[in-house]
mmCIF file of C-alpha atoms in Angstrom:
data_model
loop_
_atom_site.group_PDB
_atom_site.id
_atom_site.type_symbol
_atom_site.label_atom_id
_atom_site.label_comp_id
_atom_site.label_asym_id
_atom_site.label_seq_id
_atom_site.Cartn_x
_atom_site.Cartn_y
_atom_site.Cartn_z
ATOM 1 C CA MET A 151 -6.501 9.529 -26.577
ATOM 2 C CA THR A 152 -5.072 8.954 -23.131
ATOM 3 C CA LEU A 153 -8.143 7.070 -21.929
ATOM 4 C CA PHE A 154 -7.801 4.946 -25.028
ATOM 5 C CA ILE A 155 -4.205 4.138 -24.303
ATOM 6 C CA HIS A 156 -4.997 3.238 -20.705
ATOM 7 C CA VAL A 157 -7.902 1.011 -21.728
ATOM 8 C CA ARG A 158 -5.654 -0.531 -24.548
ATOM 9 C CA SER A 159 -2.867 -1.153 -21.835
ATOM 10 C CA LEU A 160 -5.264 -2.882 -19.342
ATOM 11 C CA PHE A 161 -6.770 -4.977 -22.080
ATOM 12 C CA LEU A 162 -3.228 -6.193 -22.966
ATOM 13 C CA LEU A 163 -2.332 -6.859 -19.640
ATOM 14 C CA LEU A 164 -5.492 -8.822 -18.968
ATOM 15 C CA LEU A 165 -5.059 -10.736 -22.225
ATOM 16 C CA THR A 166 -1.291 -11.550 -21.108
ATOM 17 C CA LEU A 167 -2.369 -12.735 -17.675
ATOM 18 C CA GLY A 168 -5.257 -14.792 -19.194
ATOM 19 C CA LEU A 169 -2.666 -16.384 -21.618
ATOM 20 C CA LEU A 170 -0.166 -17.167 -18.917
ATOM 21 C CA SER A 171 -2.928 -18.624 -16.856
ATOM 22 C CA GLY A 172 -3.915 -20.831 -19.868
ATOM 23 C CA CYS A 173 -0.512 -21.907 -20.388
ATOM 24 C CA GLN A 174 -0.064 -22.922 -16.784
ATOM 25 C CA THR A 175 -3.311 -24.792 -16.821
ATOM 26 C CA ALA A 176 -2.215 -26.624 -19.959
ATOM 27 C CA TYR A 177 1.179 -27.345 -18.538
ATOM 28 C CA TYR A 178 -0.294 -28.843 -15.344
ATOM 29 C CA ALA A 179 -2.690 -30.919 -17.352
ATOM 30 C CA SER A 180 0.261 -32.100 -19.635
ATOM 31 C CA MET A 181 2.466 -33.041 -16.492
ATOM 32 C CA GLU A 182 -0.563 -34.826 -14.916
ATOM 33 C CA LYS A 183 -0.732 -37.151 -18.048
ATOM 34 C CA LEU A 184 2.854 -37.909 -17.532
ATOM 35 C CA GLY A 185 2.200 -38.921 -13.979
ATOM 36 C CA TYR A 186 3.410 -35.663 -12.302
ATOM 37 C CA HIS A 187 0.537 -34.259 -10.178
ATOM 38 C CA LYS A 188 0.423 -30.674 -8.694
ATOM 39 C CA ARG A 189 1.597 -31.925 -5.386
ATOM 40 C CA ASP A 190 4.699 -33.476 -6.968
ATOM 41 C CA ILE A 191 5.348 -30.138 -8.835
ATOM 42 C CA LEU A 192 4.943 -28.226 -5.636
ATOM 43 C CA ILE A 193 7.437 -30.421 -3.797
ATOM 44 C CA ASN A 194 9.956 -30.021 -6.784
ATOM 45 C CA ARG A 195 9.410 -26.356 -6.910
ATOM 46 C CA VAL A 196 10.102 -26.060 -3.086
ATOM 47 C CA GLU A 197 13.195 -27.935 -3.531
ATOM 48 C CA ASP A 198 14.444 -25.714 -6.479
ATOM 49 C CA THR A 199 13.642 -22.763 -4.251
ATOM 50 C CA GLN A 200 15.606 -24.347 -1.458
ATOM 51 C CA LYS A 201 18.596 -24.612 -3.703
ATOM 52 C CA ALA A 202 18.225 -21.132 -4.968
ATOM 53 C CA GLN A 203 18.257 -19.817 -1.225
ATOM 54 C CA GLN A 204 21.483 -21.678 -0.724
ATOM 55 C CA GLU A 205 22.955 -20.168 -3.907
ATOM 56 C CA THR A 206 21.844 -16.826 -2.686
ATOM 57 C CA GLN A 207 23.449 -17.402 0.722
ATOM 58 C CA GLN A 208 26.789 -18.207 -1.023
ATOM 59 C CA GLN A 209 26.496 -15.231 -3.391
ATOM 60 C CA PHE A 210 26.162 -12.617 -0.761
ATOM 61 C CA LYS A 211 29.010 -14.361 1.260
ATOM 62 C CA ASP A 212 31.167 -13.733 -1.823
ATOM 63 C CA ALA A 213 29.997 -10.200 -2.249
ATOM 64 C CA LEU A 214 30.671 -9.310 1.410
ATOM 65 C CA GLU A 215 34.171 -10.844 1.079
ATOM 66 C CA GLN A 216 34.827 -8.720 -1.962
ATOM 67 C CA PHE A 217 33.536 -5.529 -0.274
ATOM 68 C CA LYS A 218 36.010 -6.313 2.568
ATOM 69 C CA ALA A 219 38.840 -6.727 0.008
ATOM 70 C CA VAL A 220 37.877 -3.188 -1.223
ATOM 71 C CA VAL A 221 37.834 -1.565 2.100
ATOM 72 C CA GLN A 222 41.019 -3.385 3.136
ATOM 73 C CA PHE A 223 42.802 -2.366 -0.209
ATOM 74 C CA ASP A 224 46.396 -1.597 0.454
ATOM 75 C CA GLY A 225 47.970 -1.240 -2.937
ATOM 76 C CA GLY A 226 47.584 -2.814 -6.293
ATOM 77 C CA ASN A 227 45.194 -2.445 -9.191
ATOM 78 C CA LEU A 228 42.385 -0.398 -7.708
ATOM 79 C CA GLN A 229 40.432 -0.668 -11.115
ATOM 80 C CA GLU A 230 40.542 -4.485 -10.933
ATOM 81 C CA THR A 231 39.314 -4.418 -7.286
ATOM 82 C CA TYR A 232 36.473 -2.208 -8.285
ATOM 83 C CA ASP A 233 35.667 -4.485 -11.278
ATOM 84 C CA LYS A 234 35.564 -7.497 -9.027
ATOM 85 C CA LEU A 235 32.988 -5.776 -6.729
ATOM 86 C CA ASN A 236 30.904 -4.827 -9.551
ATOM 87 C CA THR A 237 30.750 -8.184 -10.779
ATOM 88 C CA GLU A 238 29.672 -9.702 -7.429
ATOM 89 C CA TYR A 239 27.078 -6.829 -7.151
ATOM 90 C CA GLU A 240 25.789 -7.874 -10.696
ATOM 91 C CA ASP A 241 25.802 -11.458 -9.761
ATOM 92 C CA SER A 242 24.039 -10.794 -6.545
ATOM 93 C CA LYS A 243 21.226 -8.915 -8.474
ATOM 94 C CA THR A 244 20.883 -11.921 -10.785
ATOM 95 C CA THR A 245 20.728 -14.353 -8.002
ATOM 96 C CA ALA A 246 18.038 -12.398 -6.211
ATOM 97 C CA GLU A 247 15.874 -12.225 -9.328
ATOM 98 C CA ASN A 248 16.192 -15.890 -9.791
ATOM 99 C CA LEU A 249 15.177 -16.484 -6.222
ATOM 100 C CA ARG A 250 12.131 -14.289 -6.546
ATOM 101 C CA SER A 251 11.055 -16.151 -9.719
ATOM 102 C CA HIS A 252 11.297 -19.579 -7.911
ATOM 103 C CA ILE A 253 9.225 -18.326 -4.916
ATOM 104 C CA GLU A 254 6.623 -16.963 -7.500
ATOM 105 C CA LYS A 255 6.395 -20.430 -9.232
ATOM 106 C CA VAL A 256 5.959 -22.052 -5.821
ATOM 107 C CA GLU A 257 3.039 -19.857 -5.186
ATOM 108 C CA ASP A 258 1.501 -20.454 -8.708
ATOM 109 C CA VAL A 259 1.411 -24.333 -8.228
ATOM 110 C CA ALA A 260 0.281 -24.131 -4.761
ATOM 111 C CA GLU A 261 -2.640 -22.020 -5.720
ATOM 112 C CA ALA A 262 -3.538 -24.426 -8.540
ATOM 113 C CA LEU A 263 -3.324 -27.518 -6.021
ATOM 114 C CA PHE A 264 -5.389 -25.855 -3.516
ATOM 115 C CA ASP A 265 -7.998 -24.716 -5.918
ATOM 116 C CA GLU A 266 -8.235 -28.237 -7.410
ATOM 117 C CA TRP A 267 -8.304 -29.840 -3.812
ATOM 118 C CA GLU A 268 -11.257 -27.525 -2.854
ATOM 119 C CA GLU A 269 -13.259 -28.362 -6.035
ATOM 120 C CA GLU A 270 -12.734 -32.038 -5.636
ATOM 121 C CA LEU A 271 -14.024 -32.038 -1.963
ATOM 122 C CA ALA A 272 -17.643 -31.536 -3.399
ATOM 123 C CA LEU A 273 -17.208 -35.029 -5.287
ATOM 124 C CA TYR A 274 -17.045 -37.151 -2.234
ATOM 125 C CA SER A 275 -20.011 -38.969 -1.438
ATOM 126 C CA ASN A 276 -18.492 -40.819 1.588
ATOM 127 C CA ALA A 277 -18.633 -38.133 4.537
ATOM 128 C CA THR A 278 -15.972 -39.561 6.448
ATOM 129 C CA LEU A 279 -13.478 -39.544 3.601
ATOM 130 C CA LYS A 280 -14.547 -35.925 2.775
ATOM 131 C CA ARG A 281 -13.807 -34.760 6.475
ATOM 132 C CA ASP A 282 -10.480 -36.540 6.254
ATOM 133 C CA SER A 283 -9.658 -34.806 2.996
ATOM 134 C CA THR A 284 -10.719 -31.380 4.173
ATOM 135 C CA ARG A 285 -8.666 -31.873 7.401
ATOM 136 C CA LYS A 286 -5.562 -32.640 5.356
ATOM 137 C CA LEU A 287 -6.178 -29.749 3.072
ATOM 138 C CA GLN A 288 -6.334 -27.332 5.954
ATOM 139 C CA GLU A 289 -3.290 -28.780 7.508
ATOM 140 C CA THR A 290 -1.417 -28.454 4.160
ATOM 141 C CA LYS A 291 -2.663 -24.828 3.789
ATOM 142 C CA ARG A 292 -1.355 -23.983 7.327
ATOM 143 C CA GLN A 293 2.145 -25.576 6.773
ATOM 144 C CA TYR A 294 2.382 -23.901 3.362
ATOM 145 C CA LYS A 295 1.316 -20.535 4.815
ATOM 146 C CA LYS A 296 4.205 -20.692 7.144
ATOM 147 C CA LEU A 297 6.616 -21.944 4.337
ATOM 148 C CA ILE A 298 5.813 -19.112 1.896
ATOM 149 C CA ALA A 299 5.862 -16.532 4.672
ATOM 150 C CA SER A 300 9.422 -17.530 5.618
ATOM 151 C CA MET A 301 10.556 -17.514 2.011
ATOM 152 C CA TRP A 302 9.221 -13.918 1.393
ATOM 153 C CA ARG A 303 10.511 -12.881 4.674
ATOM 154 C CA ALA A 304 14.043 -14.011 3.747
ATOM 155 C CA GLU A 305 13.715 -12.407 0.202
ATOM 156 C CA LYS A 306 13.047 -9.075 1.727
ATOM 157 C CA THR A 307 16.321 -9.193 3.496
ATOM 158 C CA ILE A 308 18.150 -8.965 0.173
ATOM 159 C CA ALA A 309 16.972 -5.388 -0.777
ATOM 160 C CA PRO A 310 19.094 -3.666 1.964
ATOM 161 C CA VAL A 311 22.383 -5.298 0.834
ATOM 162 C CA LEU A 312 21.878 -4.768 -2.728
ATOM 163 C CA THR A 313 21.047 -0.929 -2.115
ATOM 164 C CA THR A 314 24.305 -0.574 -0.126
ATOM 165 C CA LEU A 315 26.229 -2.672 -2.556
ATOM 166 C CA HIS A 316 24.850 -0.369 -5.443
ATOM 167 C CA ASP A 317 25.803 2.821 -3.606
ATOM 168 C CA GLN A 318 29.482 1.642 -2.875
ATOM 169 C CA VAL A 319 29.849 0.349 -6.465
ATOM 170 C CA LEU A 320 28.374 3.779 -7.863
ATOM 171 C CA TYR A 321 30.736 5.794 -5.574
ATOM 172 C CA LEU A 322 33.805 3.832 -6.336
ATOM 173 C CA LYS A 323 32.970 4.102 -10.171
ATOM 174 C CA HIS A 324 33.641 7.933 -10.050
ATOM 175 C CA ASN A 325 36.085 7.956 -7.138
ATOM 176 C CA LEU A 326 38.894 5.306 -7.758
ATOM 177 C CA ASN A 327 41.311 6.480 -5.052
ATOM 178 C CA ALA A 328 42.533 5.888 -1.597
ATOM 179 C CA ARG A 329 40.435 8.540 0.004
ATOM 180 C CA ALA A 330 37.230 6.980 -1.398
ATOM 181 C CA ILE A 331 38.282 3.521 -0.119
ATOM 182 C CA ALA A 332 38.692 5.103 3.362
ATOM 183 C CA ALA A 333 35.270 6.754 3.102
ATOM 184 C CA LEU A 334 33.695 3.309 2.558
ATOM 185 C CA ARG A 335 35.405 1.642 5.598
ATOM 186 C CA GLY A 336 32.852 2.944 7.869
ATOM 187 C CA GLU A 337 30.165 1.103 5.836
ATOM 188 C CA LEU A 338 31.611 -2.409 6.440
ATOM 189 C CA LYS A 339 29.641 -2.925 9.816
ATOM 190 C CA THR A 340 26.455 -1.981 8.192
ATOM 191 C CA VAL A 341 27.017 -4.327 5.170
ATOM 192 C CA GLN A 342 28.250 -7.277 7.547
ATOM 193 C CA LYS A 343 25.046 -6.744 9.711
ATOM 194 C CA ASP A 344 22.767 -6.726 6.755
ATOM 195 C CA VAL A 345 24.551 -9.836 5.215
ATOM 196 C CA ASP A 346 24.322 -11.788 8.546
ATOM 197 C CA ARG A 347 20.612 -10.994 8.785
ATOM 198 C CA LEU A 348 20.138 -12.301 5.165
ATOM 199 C CA LEU A 349 22.071 -15.675 5.906
ATOM 200 C CA LYS A 350 20.142 -16.034 9.123
ATOM 201 C CA SER A 351 16.739 -15.481 7.385
ATOM 202 C CA MET A 352 17.703 -17.740 4.411
ATOM 203 C CA GLN A 353 18.663 -20.488 6.726
ATOM 204 C CA GLN A 354 15.407 -20.283 8.341
ATOM 205 C CA ALA A 355 13.511 -20.548 5.161
ATOM 206 C CA ILE A 356 15.677 -23.390 4.090
ATOM 207 C CA ARG A 357 14.786 -25.146 7.378
ATOM 208 C CA GLU A 358 11.031 -24.576 6.767
ATOM 209 C CA SER A 359 11.237 -25.794 3.165
ATOM 210 C CA GLN A 360 12.712 -28.986 4.346
ATOM 211 C CA VAL A 361 10.092 -29.489 7.027
ATOM 212 C CA PHE A 362 7.315 -28.832 4.389
ATOM 213 C CA ILE A 363 8.863 -31.226 1.888
ATOM 214 C CA GLN A 364 9.064 -33.950 4.533
ATOM 215 C CA GLN A 365 5.456 -33.328 5.647
ATOM 216 C CA MET A 366 4.142 -33.472 2.080
ATOM 217 C CA ARG A 367 6.137 -36.761 1.421
ATOM 218 C CA ARG A 368 4.881 -38.406 4.574
ATOM 219 C CA SER A 369 1.117 -37.529 3.603
ATOM 220 C CA GLN A 370 1.433 -38.855 0.035
#
């Protein structure tokens, strides 16, 4: 029975992946009929990811400021202060998930573009044009590899901040008192360091995105 369940689960997974792949293929084909080629879609998705990175920067700045407000709490409604921090944590999680989704969409269209480009190289009869197209493909792949690496590198800086925020929120949830606030003050430097690292990595990824977009547009 267990083997049957595993086989059935694997089948459903493969079927889902196949359907998703088919949907993406149909989507790209439909967009191409409307005049939007994979190259155009890639540029648009990199731009969307760039905006998501900027939103991520702002969200984690806001979360840091709210954490500072918590550790600097000096009277007032502690429950309200906790609720604000919890909201910033939940918003940060949503922002992180949104960014991850955008990066995955960039990967999807880039893979489709490069596969198509590789296949079409075999259609050339002119050797000079084929060499030029091959060179451009390799250069674009090189630029893309640098871009996607910077995107994922920046995305990985989110986890430490989320983990720390989660711990603080969870701790405060069950310890809404001045002693708990005092206990969290020692964590401020760690949170500040992690957020600074995140902001720096995001900014680098944003710059890489801009360079990639400019290069792609120049080669059109």
